[in-house]
Short mmCIF file of C-alpha atoms (C1' of nucleotides) in Angstrom, two decimals:
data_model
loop_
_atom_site.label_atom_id
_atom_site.label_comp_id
_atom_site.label_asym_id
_atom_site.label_seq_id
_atom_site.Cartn_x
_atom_site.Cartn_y
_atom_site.Cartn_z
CA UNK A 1 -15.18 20.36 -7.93
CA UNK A 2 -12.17 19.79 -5.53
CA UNK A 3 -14.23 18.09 -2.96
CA UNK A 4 -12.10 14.89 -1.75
CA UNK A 5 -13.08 12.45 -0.15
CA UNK A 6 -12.52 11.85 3.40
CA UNK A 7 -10.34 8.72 3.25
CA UNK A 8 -7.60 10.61 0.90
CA UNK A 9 -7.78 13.53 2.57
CA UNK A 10 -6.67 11.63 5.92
CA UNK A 11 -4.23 9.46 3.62
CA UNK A 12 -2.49 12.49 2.65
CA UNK A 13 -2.32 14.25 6.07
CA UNK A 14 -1.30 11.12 7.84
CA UNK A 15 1.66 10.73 5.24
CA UNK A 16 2.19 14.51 5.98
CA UNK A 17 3.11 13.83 9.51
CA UNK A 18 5.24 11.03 9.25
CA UNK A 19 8.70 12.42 10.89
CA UNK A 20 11.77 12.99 8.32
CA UNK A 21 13.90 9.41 9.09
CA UNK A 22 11.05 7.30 9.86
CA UNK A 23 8.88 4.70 7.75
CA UNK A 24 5.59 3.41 8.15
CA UNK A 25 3.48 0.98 6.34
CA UNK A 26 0.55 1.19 4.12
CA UNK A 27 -1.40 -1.00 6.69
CA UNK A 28 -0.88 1.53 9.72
CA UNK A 29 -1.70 4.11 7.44
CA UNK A 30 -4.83 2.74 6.60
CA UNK A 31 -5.22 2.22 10.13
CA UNK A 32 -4.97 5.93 10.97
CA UNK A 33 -7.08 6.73 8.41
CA UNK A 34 -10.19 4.64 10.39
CA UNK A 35 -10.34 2.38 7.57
CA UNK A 36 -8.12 -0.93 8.93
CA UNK A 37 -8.71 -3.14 5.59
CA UNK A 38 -7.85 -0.39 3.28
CA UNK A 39 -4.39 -0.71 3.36
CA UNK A 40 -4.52 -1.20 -0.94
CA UNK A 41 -6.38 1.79 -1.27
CA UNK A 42 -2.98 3.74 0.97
CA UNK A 43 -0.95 2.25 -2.27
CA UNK A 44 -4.42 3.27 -4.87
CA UNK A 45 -3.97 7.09 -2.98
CA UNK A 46 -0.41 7.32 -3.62
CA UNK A 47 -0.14 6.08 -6.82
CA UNK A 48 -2.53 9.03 -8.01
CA UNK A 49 -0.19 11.83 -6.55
CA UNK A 50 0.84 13.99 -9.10
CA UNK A 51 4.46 14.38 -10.37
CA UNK A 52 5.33 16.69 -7.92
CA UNK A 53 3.66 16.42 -5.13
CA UNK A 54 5.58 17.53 -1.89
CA UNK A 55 4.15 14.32 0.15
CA UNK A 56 6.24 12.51 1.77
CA UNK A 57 4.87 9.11 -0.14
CA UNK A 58 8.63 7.24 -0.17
CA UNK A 59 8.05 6.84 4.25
CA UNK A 60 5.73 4.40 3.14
CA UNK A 61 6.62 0.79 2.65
CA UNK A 62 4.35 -2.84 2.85
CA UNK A 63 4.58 -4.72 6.34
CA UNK A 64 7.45 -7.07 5.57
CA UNK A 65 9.30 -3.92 5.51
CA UNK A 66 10.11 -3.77 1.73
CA UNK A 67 9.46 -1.11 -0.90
CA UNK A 68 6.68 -2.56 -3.63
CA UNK A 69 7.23 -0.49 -6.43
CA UNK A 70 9.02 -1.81 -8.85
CA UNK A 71 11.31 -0.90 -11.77
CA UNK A 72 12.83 2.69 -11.72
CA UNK A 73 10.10 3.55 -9.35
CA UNK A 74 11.72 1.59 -6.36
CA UNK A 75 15.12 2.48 -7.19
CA UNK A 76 13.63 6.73 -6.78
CA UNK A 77 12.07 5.39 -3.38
CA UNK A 78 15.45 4.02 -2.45
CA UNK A 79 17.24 6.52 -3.08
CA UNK A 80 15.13 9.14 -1.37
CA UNK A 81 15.07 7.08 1.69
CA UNK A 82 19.07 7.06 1.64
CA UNK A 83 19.19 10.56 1.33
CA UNK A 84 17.61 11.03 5.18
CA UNK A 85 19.58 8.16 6.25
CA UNK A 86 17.60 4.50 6.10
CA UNK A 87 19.47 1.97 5.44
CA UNK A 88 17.79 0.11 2.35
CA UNK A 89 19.55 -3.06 1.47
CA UNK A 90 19.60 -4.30 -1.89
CA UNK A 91 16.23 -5.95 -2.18
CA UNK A 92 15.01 -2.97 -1.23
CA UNK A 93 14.45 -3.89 2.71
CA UNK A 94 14.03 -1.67 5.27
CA UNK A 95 14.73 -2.91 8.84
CA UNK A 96 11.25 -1.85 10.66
CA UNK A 97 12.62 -2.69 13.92
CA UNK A 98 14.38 0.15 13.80
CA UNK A 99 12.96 2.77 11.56
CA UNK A 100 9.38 2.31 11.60
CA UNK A 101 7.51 5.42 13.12
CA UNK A 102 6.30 5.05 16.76
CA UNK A 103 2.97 7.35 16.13
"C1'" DT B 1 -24.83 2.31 -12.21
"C1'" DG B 2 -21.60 -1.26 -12.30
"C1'" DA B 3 -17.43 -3.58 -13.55
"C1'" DA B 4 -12.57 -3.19 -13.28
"C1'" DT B 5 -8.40 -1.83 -10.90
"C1'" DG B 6 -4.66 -2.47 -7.53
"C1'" DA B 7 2.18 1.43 -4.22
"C1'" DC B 8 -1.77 -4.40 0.65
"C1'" DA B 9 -2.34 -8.05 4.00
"C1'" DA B 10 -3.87 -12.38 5.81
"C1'" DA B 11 -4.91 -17.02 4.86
"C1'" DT B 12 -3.99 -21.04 2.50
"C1'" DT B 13 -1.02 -24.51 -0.13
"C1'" DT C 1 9.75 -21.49 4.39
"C1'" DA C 2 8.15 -19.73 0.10
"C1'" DA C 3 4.65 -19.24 -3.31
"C1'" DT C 4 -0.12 -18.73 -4.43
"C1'" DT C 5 -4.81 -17.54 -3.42
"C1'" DT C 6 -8.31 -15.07 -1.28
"C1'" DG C 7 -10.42 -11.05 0.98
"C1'" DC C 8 -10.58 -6.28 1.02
"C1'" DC C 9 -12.60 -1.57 -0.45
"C1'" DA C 10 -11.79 3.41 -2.21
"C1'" DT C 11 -11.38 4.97 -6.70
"C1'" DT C 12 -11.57 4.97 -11.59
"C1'" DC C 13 -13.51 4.16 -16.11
#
DNA sequence: TGAATGACAAATT
DNA sequence: TAATTTGCCATTC
């Protein structure tokens, strides 16, 4: 019981420390997380967060910059990117250049 | 135990 | 340049 395994347990403390303002992408997280090619198993980690969860999981975006949910789901991310100032166009593109986290 | 899944990314058309 | 396919692998069922 409660014993997680290593990669989401790095997923979620990575995504922890990503600074309020910045955005990173699912591939770097991966990265991080000593698993380079397991950037769809960042998304598989996120998607399983509960309801409530206190994780920064909206700093996350793909590598072209852009939000992949879809539906309501990337409207929420949108708007909680907004509210800590990114700029999010209205394809949902985020300019990397400029926001993306310098770990 | 094994097949299916998928909030990605790189390669190929 | 954009769309589609292929490779990837932790997790779930």
């Amino acid at each position: 019981m409660g014993e997680q395994s290593n990669f989401s347990e790095r997923v979620w403390q990575i995504i922890a420390a990503i600074p309020k303002g910045k955005v990173t992408t699912y591939g770097d997280v991966a990265l991080l997380a000593g698993s380079p090619r397991a950037a769809r198993q960042v998304g598989g980690v996120l998607r399983r967060l509960p309801p409530g969860s206190k994780l920064p999981w909206f700093r996350v975006i793909n590598r072209h910059g852009r939000i992949s949910l879809q539906g309501e789901d990337l409207f929420r991310q949108r708007d909680a990117l907004e509210a800590e100032g990114i700029e999010v166009n209205d394809a949902g593109e985020i300019d990397l250049e400029k926001y993306r986290w310098a770990y």
